[in-house]
Each structure stands twice: as C-alpha cells, then as structure tokens.
Amino acid sequence: MLKIGIIIGSTRQGRNGEAVAQWINDFAKNRNDEAEYELVDLAEYNLPLLGAALPEAAQQDAGTAIKAWSEKMASFDGYIFVPAEYNHAVNGALKNAIDYLNPELNNKAAGFVAYGSLGGSRAIENLRLILGELQVADVRTAVTFSLMTDFENMSVFKPADYHADNANQMLDQLLSWSKALKTIR
Ligand SMILES: Cc1cc2nc3c(=O)[nH]c(=O)nc-3n(C[C@H](O)[C@H](O)[C@H](O)COP(=O)(O)O)c2cc1C
C-alpha cells in the first residue's frame, strides 16, 4: 500500500491552507485507491529556522521537532504539497521545513494543490524548482484554486466542481510515479 502525505504548508494563524488540504484529503480518500493518505500539519511541528541559535531551554524541543518532521516525511512514498503563495513564491515556513530534508524525499513523487489570486501557480512553479534539487519527481497536473472564485470573501472555501477532473488526474499521475519510484529505492 502506497503512503501519501498531504502537507499543509501554511502555518499562518487563520490560514486558508487547512481547508484546501482537508478537501484534497477527503477527495483522495473517497477514490478508494490502493493508497493511504495522511494529513501532515506543518504548524504542529513548530520547527525553528534552520540553523538558528536557540536558548538552551528550547534546544531539546527543537531537536525533537526536527526528528519528528524528518521521520514523518521519510515514512511516505509520495506527497501532495499544499503551499501558500507569498510574494510569488512558496511560503517561507514550508521552504524552511523542506530545507531540513534531503534523503527523506529522494526518488519519491509529488503533486500540488495550491490557492491564490492566480491559483497559487507561482508557488507551485517555485516548489518544482526546489524539489528538483531533492530528486523529487513532480507530476504535471496540479489543482489550483482561485481566491476570487473558489472562496467566499477570500476566506471561506467553496471550490467549484470542475477542479475534480484535475484532482483525479493529479492523483493518478502521483500514484503511478510513487509506485514506480518505490522500485528504485
Ligand atoms: C506575505 C503574503 C504575501 C502574499 N503574496 C501573494 C502573492 O504573491 N500572490 C498571491 O496570489 N497571493 C498572495 N498572498 C495572498 C495569499 O495567497 C492568501 O492570503 C492565502 O490565503 C495565503 O495562504 P494561507 O491563508 O494558507 O496562509 C500573500 C499573502 C501574504 C500573507
């Protein structure tokens, strides 16, 4: 059974990312694929900035958080990243969290579900560049929700029905590459 992690990239209080990640988690689970889907909430890990000097009292908690993040990400065969788009790029918290990883991600596959004024496309393209360095095979089809038309008041998630086609394509591609890459690890 393939294991797919769905990563909530935004850690912002009041974030839209949680509802979007929940949507793709429910959507994926309803397909009855031969895969286990698991939501991973980056906010729960409370990762420090990479390399930051921490007070001694905080060092043990930081070490525990980094280890838990690394082990969780290593446990998957593939990923669905749900990045926020900040200033035409992936949000900083997700980039920082990815910078802790390398072998955990090598020779695995990833798909994207994003949201923003242009559907988060620039965050996705930025993430493709980053993941290439980590030997992650990113699939072509992505799901991109518009803050203007898939949210009420840019904050209440009401996705249009047509996104289901892209979600199915993205998941088909992700599962096929996750399965294929398992054979070379
Ligand atoms: C610092 C910052 C920069 C942003 N820059 C962009 C941007 O470049 N393009 C865009 O479409 N939306 C941008 N937005 C809007 C976010 O996409 C929107 O607020 C989204 O809900 C953020 O995800 P989150 O709510 O899960 O944190 C920005 C928001 C913030 C906080």
mmCIF file of C-alpha atoms and ligand atoms in Angstrom:
data_model
loop_
_atom_site.group_PDB
_atom_site.id
_atom_site.type_symbol
_atom_site.label_atom_id
_atom_site.label_comp_id
_atom_site.label_asym_id
_atom_site.label_seq_id
_atom_site.Cartn_x
_atom_site.Cartn_y
_atom_site.Cartn_z
ATOM 1 C CA MET A 1 0.000 0.000 0.000
ATOM 2 C CA LEU A 2 1.408 3.384 -1.023
ATOM 3 C CA LYS A 3 1.647 6.047 1.667
ATOM 4 C CA ILE A 4 0.964 9.614 0.557
ATOM 5 C CA GLY A 5 1.482 12.618 2.841
ATOM 6 C CA ILE A 6 -0.628 15.738 2.314
ATOM 7 C CA ILE A 7 1.446 18.633 3.613
ATOM 8 C CA ILE A 8 -0.295 21.774 4.889
ATOM 9 C CA GLY A 9 2.397 24.328 4.038
ATOM 10 C CA SER A 10 0.994 27.453 5.675
ATOM 11 C CA THR A 11 1.485 27.881 9.411
ATOM 12 C CA ARG A 12 -0.267 31.282 9.458
ATOM 13 C CA GLN A 13 -2.997 31.797 12.056
ATOM 14 C CA GLY A 14 -6.326 31.925 10.186
ATOM 15 C CA ARG A 15 -4.767 30.218 7.140
ATOM 16 C CA ASN A 16 -6.839 29.093 4.153
ATOM 17 C CA GLY A 17 -4.476 26.198 3.561
ATOM 18 C CA GLU A 18 -6.044 23.906 6.128
ATOM 19 C CA ALA A 19 -9.449 23.818 4.367
ATOM 20 C CA VAL A 20 -7.778 23.217 0.998
ATOM 21 C CA ALA A 21 -5.668 20.357 2.372
ATOM 22 C CA GLN A 22 -8.712 18.849 4.079
ATOM 23 C CA TRP A 23 -10.578 18.988 0.749
ATOM 24 C CA ILE A 24 -7.915 17.053 -1.167
ATOM 25 C CA ASN A 25 -7.565 14.592 1.722
ATOM 26 C CA ASP A 26 -11.321 13.848 1.641
ATOM 27 C CA PHE A 27 -11.334 13.769 -2.172
ATOM 28 C CA ALA A 28 -8.406 11.341 -2.320
ATOM 29 C CA LYS A 29 -9.789 9.048 0.383
ATOM 30 C CA ASN A 30 -13.146 8.826 -1.444
ATOM 31 C CA ARG A 31 -11.430 7.355 -4.519
ATOM 32 C CA ASN A 32 -10.624 4.127 -2.669
ATOM 33 C CA ASP A 33 -7.143 3.993 -4.165
ATOM 34 C CA GLU A 34 -4.603 1.419 -3.070
ATOM 35 C CA ALA A 35 -3.006 4.171 -1.025
ATOM 36 C CA GLU A 36 -3.154 5.602 2.468
ATOM 37 C CA TYR A 37 -3.481 9.372 2.617
ATOM 38 C CA GLU A 38 -2.381 11.271 5.726
ATOM 39 C CA LEU A 39 -2.617 14.982 6.521
ATOM 40 C CA VAL A 40 0.622 16.454 7.861
ATOM 41 C CA ASP A 41 0.215 19.846 9.512
ATOM 42 C CA LEU A 42 3.491 21.734 9.429
ATOM 43 C CA ALA A 43 2.206 24.088 12.151
ATOM 44 C CA GLU A 44 2.156 21.185 14.624
ATOM 45 C CA TYR A 45 5.917 20.669 14.289
ATOM 46 C CA ASN A 46 6.930 24.152 15.408
ATOM 47 C CA LEU A 47 10.233 23.931 13.535
ATOM 48 C CA PRO A 48 12.845 26.605 14.279
ATOM 49 C CA LEU A 49 14.517 28.489 11.448
ATOM 50 C CA LEU A 50 17.232 26.251 10.076
ATOM 51 C CA GLY A 51 20.487 26.859 11.926
ATOM 52 C CA ALA A 52 19.063 29.445 14.341
ATOM 53 C CA ALA A 53 20.876 29.825 17.683
ATOM 54 C CA LEU A 54 18.332 28.809 20.316
ATOM 55 C CA PRO A 55 18.329 29.301 24.088
ATOM 56 C CA GLU A 56 19.465 26.112 25.827
ATOM 57 C CA ALA A 57 15.990 25.534 27.256
ATOM 58 C CA ALA A 58 14.500 25.395 23.735
ATOM 59 C CA GLN A 59 17.132 23.175 22.141
ATOM 60 C CA GLN A 60 15.727 19.826 23.234
ATOM 61 C CA ASP A 61 12.216 20.636 21.979
ATOM 62 C CA ALA A 62 13.655 21.857 18.679
ATOM 63 C CA GLY A 63 15.676 18.655 18.275
ATOM 64 C CA THR A 64 12.589 16.547 18.983
ATOM 65 C CA ALA A 65 10.542 18.540 16.465
ATOM 66 C CA ILE A 66 13.174 18.259 13.729
ATOM 67 C CA LYS A 67 13.481 14.484 14.279
ATOM 68 C CA ALA A 68 9.696 14.013 14.225
ATOM 69 C CA TRP A 69 9.411 16.046 10.991
ATOM 70 C CA SER A 70 12.217 14.089 9.327
ATOM 71 C CA GLU A 71 10.770 10.695 10.349
ATOM 72 C CA LYS A 72 7.244 11.626 9.280
ATOM 73 C CA MET A 73 8.376 12.816 5.855
ATOM 74 C CA ALA A 74 10.628 9.760 5.401
ATOM 75 C CA SER A 75 7.644 7.477 6.013
ATOM 76 C CA PHE A 76 5.860 8.426 2.751
ATOM 77 C CA ASP A 77 6.172 7.167 -0.818
ATOM 78 C CA GLY A 78 4.764 10.389 -2.261
ATOM 79 C CA TYR A 79 3.490 13.815 -1.293
ATOM 80 C CA ILE A 80 0.774 16.293 -2.065
ATOM 81 C CA PHE A 81 2.150 19.692 -1.165
ATOM 82 C CA VAL A 82 -0.393 22.392 -0.341
ATOM 83 C CA PRO A 83 1.769 25.540 -0.418
ATOM 84 C CA ALA A 84 0.635 29.085 0.228
ATOM 85 C CA GLU A 85 1.823 31.694 -2.286
ATOM 86 C CA TYR A 86 3.566 34.617 -0.618
ATOM 87 C CA ASN A 87 5.184 37.223 -2.881
ATOM 88 C CA HIS A 88 5.090 34.997 -5.959
ATOM 89 C CA ALA A 89 6.893 32.129 -4.237
ATOM 90 C CA VAL A 90 6.314 29.254 -1.853
ATOM 91 C CA ASN A 91 5.662 30.478 1.710
ATOM 92 C CA GLY A 92 8.755 30.711 3.890
ATOM 93 C CA ALA A 93 7.672 28.232 6.573
ATOM 94 C CA LEU A 94 7.354 25.448 4.004
ATOM 95 C CA LYS A 95 10.688 26.307 2.357
ATOM 96 C CA ASN A 96 12.367 26.274 5.779
ATOM 97 C CA ALA A 97 10.811 22.890 6.590
ATOM 98 C CA ILE A 98 11.927 21.419 3.258
ATOM 99 C CA ASP A 99 15.475 22.676 3.874
ATOM 100 C CA TYR A 100 15.691 20.220 6.798
ATOM 101 C CA LEU A 101 15.141 17.315 4.395
ATOM 102 C CA ASN A 102 17.073 15.595 1.658
ATOM 103 C CA PRO A 103 17.324 11.775 1.707
ATOM 104 C CA GLU A 104 13.811 11.651 3.177
ATOM 105 C CA LEU A 105 12.500 12.910 -0.192
ATOM 106 C CA ASN A 106 14.899 11.407 -2.740
ATOM 107 C CA ASN A 107 13.354 9.284 -5.506
ATOM 108 C CA LYS A 108 9.800 9.995 -4.453
ATOM 109 C CA ALA A 109 6.945 11.726 -6.284
ATOM 110 C CA ALA A 110 4.944 14.863 -5.557
ATOM 111 C CA GLY A 111 1.778 16.588 -6.708
ATOM 112 C CA PHE A 112 0.445 20.035 -5.816
ATOM 113 C CA VAL A 113 -2.787 21.612 -4.666
ATOM 114 C CA ALA A 114 -2.474 25.383 -4.334
ATOM 115 C CA TYR A 115 -4.563 28.515 -3.983
ATOM 116 C CA GLY A 116 -4.021 32.221 -4.569
ATOM 117 C CA SER A 117 -5.062 35.071 -6.815
ATOM 118 C CA LEU A 118 -3.664 33.106 -9.776
ATOM 119 C CA GLY A 119 -4.358 29.765 -8.161
ATOM 120 C CA GLY A 120 -1.023 29.620 -6.357
ATOM 121 C CA SER A 121 0.656 28.706 -9.660
ATOM 122 C CA ARG A 122 3.796 30.672 -8.872
ATOM 123 C CA ALA A 123 4.193 28.889 -5.540
ATOM 124 C CA ILE A 124 3.873 25.579 -7.396
ATOM 125 C CA GLU A 125 6.451 26.515 -10.047
ATOM 126 C CA ASN A 126 8.832 27.704 -7.317
ATOM 127 C CA LEU A 127 8.341 24.454 -5.424
ATOM 128 C CA ARG A 128 9.053 22.415 -8.569
ATOM 129 C CA LEU A 129 12.467 24.081 -8.765
ATOM 130 C CA ILE A 130 13.230 23.346 -5.114
ATOM 131 C CA LEU A 131 12.054 19.745 -5.273
ATOM 132 C CA GLY A 132 14.152 19.088 -8.375
ATOM 133 C CA GLU A 133 17.261 19.626 -6.255
ATOM 134 C CA LEU A 134 15.946 16.999 -3.822
ATOM 135 C CA GLN A 135 15.333 14.406 -6.546
ATOM 136 C CA VAL A 136 11.573 14.529 -6.251
ATOM 137 C CA ALA A 137 9.585 13.732 -9.392
ATOM 138 C CA ASP A 138 6.814 16.325 -9.591
ATOM 139 C CA VAL A 139 3.771 15.418 -11.681
ATOM 140 C CA ARG A 140 2.417 17.712 -14.391
ATOM 141 C CA THR A 141 -1.196 18.225 -13.387
ATOM 142 C CA ALA A 142 -1.865 20.463 -10.403
ATOM 143 C CA VAL A 143 -5.042 21.649 -8.712
ATOM 144 C CA THR A 144 -5.180 25.458 -8.488
ATOM 145 C CA PHE A 145 -7.927 27.214 -6.564
ATOM 146 C CA SER A 146 -8.645 30.907 -7.119
ATOM 147 C CA LEU A 147 -9.038 33.158 -4.104
ATOM 148 C CA MET A 148 -11.590 35.087 -6.194
ATOM 149 C CA THR A 149 -13.872 32.262 -7.348
ATOM 150 C CA ASP A 150 -13.231 29.267 -5.070
ATOM 151 C CA PHE A 151 -13.508 31.198 -1.806
ATOM 152 C CA GLU A 152 -16.189 33.482 -0.400
ATOM 153 C CA ASN A 153 -14.666 36.728 0.873
ATOM 154 C CA MET A 154 -11.284 35.131 0.096
ATOM 155 C CA SER A 155 -11.617 33.095 3.272
ATOM 156 C CA VAL A 156 -14.481 30.567 3.120
ATOM 157 C CA PHE A 157 -13.520 27.683 0.849
ATOM 158 C CA LYS A 158 -16.234 26.854 -1.726
ATOM 159 C CA PRO A 159 -14.428 25.019 -4.537
ATOM 160 C CA ALA A 160 -16.012 24.876 -7.999
ATOM 161 C CA ASP A 161 -16.911 21.378 -9.207
ATOM 162 C CA TYR A 162 -14.624 21.421 -12.247
ATOM 163 C CA HIS A 163 -11.500 21.011 -10.067
ATOM 164 C CA ALA A 164 -12.404 17.342 -9.584
ATOM 165 C CA ASP A 165 -11.046 16.455 -13.052
ATOM 166 C CA ASN A 166 -7.650 17.972 -12.295
ATOM 167 C CA ALA A 167 -7.596 16.401 -8.843
ATOM 168 C CA ASN A 168 -8.228 12.958 -10.347
ATOM 169 C CA GLN A 169 -5.530 13.450 -12.987
ATOM 170 C CA MET A 170 -3.021 14.693 -10.423
ATOM 171 C CA LEU A 171 -3.723 11.752 -8.109
ATOM 172 C CA ASP A 172 -3.497 9.209 -10.979
ATOM 173 C CA GLN A 173 -0.103 10.635 -12.006
ATOM 174 C CA LEU A 174 1.133 10.823 -8.416
ATOM 175 C CA LEU A 175 0.195 7.233 -7.572
ATOM 176 C CA SER A 176 1.720 5.889 -10.753
ATOM 177 C CA TRP A 177 5.053 7.656 -10.188
ATOM 178 C CA SER A 178 5.065 6.897 -6.445
ATOM 179 C CA LYS A 179 4.673 3.202 -7.263
ATOM 180 C CA ALA A 180 7.337 3.270 -9.967
ATOM 181 C CA LEU A 181 9.891 5.101 -7.834
ATOM 182 C CA LYS A 182 9.435 2.679 -4.940
ATOM 183 C CA THR A 183 11.182 0.064 -7.079
ATOM 184 C CA ILE A 184 14.451 2.021 -7.209
ATOM 185 C CA ARG A 185 14.763 2.941 -3.531
HETATM 186 C C1 LIG B 1 3.020 37.838 2.899
HETATM 187 C C2 LIG B 1 1.964 37.489 1.903
HETATM 188 C C3 LIG B 1 2.242 37.598 0.559
HETATM 189 C C4 LIG B 1 1.292 37.234 -0.394
HETATM 190 N N1 LIG B 1 1.627 37.260 -1.717
HETATM 191 C C5 LIG B 1 0.760 36.751 -2.628
HETATM 192 C C6 LIG B 1 1.152 36.609 -3.980
HETATM 193 O O1 LIG B 1 2.238 36.933 -4.379
HETATM 194 N N2 LIG B 1 0.272 36.049 -4.846
HETATM 195 C C7 LIG B 1 -0.974 35.623 -4.448
HETATM 196 O O2 LIG B 1 -1.735 35.118 -5.254
HETATM 197 N N3 LIG B 1 -1.369 35.773 -3.164
HETATM 198 C C8 LIG B 1 -0.534 36.304 -2.252
HETATM 199 N N4 LIG B 1 -0.915 36.439 -0.949
HETATM 200 C C9 LIG B 1 -2.270 36.043 -0.601
HETATM 201 C C10 LIG B 1 -2.267 34.605 -0.162
HETATM 202 O O3 LIG B 1 -2.173 33.720 -1.255
HETATM 203 C C11 LIG B 1 -3.534 34.310 0.624
HETATM 204 O O4 LIG B 1 -3.562 35.167 1.750
HETATM 205 C C12 LIG B 1 -3.612 32.884 1.081
HETATM 206 O O5 LIG B 1 -4.803 32.686 1.831
HETATM 207 C C13 LIG B 1 -2.390 32.546 1.926
HETATM 208 O O6 LIG B 1 -2.426 31.227 2.389
HETATM 209 P P1 LIG B 1 -2.769 30.909 3.907
HETATM 210 O O7 LIG B 1 -4.070 31.634 4.218
HETATM 211 O O8 LIG B 1 -2.985 29.425 3.938
HETATM 212 O O9 LIG B 1 -1.629 31.368 4.732
HETATM 213 C C14 LIG B 1 0.005 36.810 0.012
HETATM 214 C C15 LIG B 1 -0.278 36.739 1.387
HETATM 215 C C16 LIG B 1 0.685 37.049 2.327
HETATM 216 C C17 LIG B 1 0.377 36.894 3.784
#
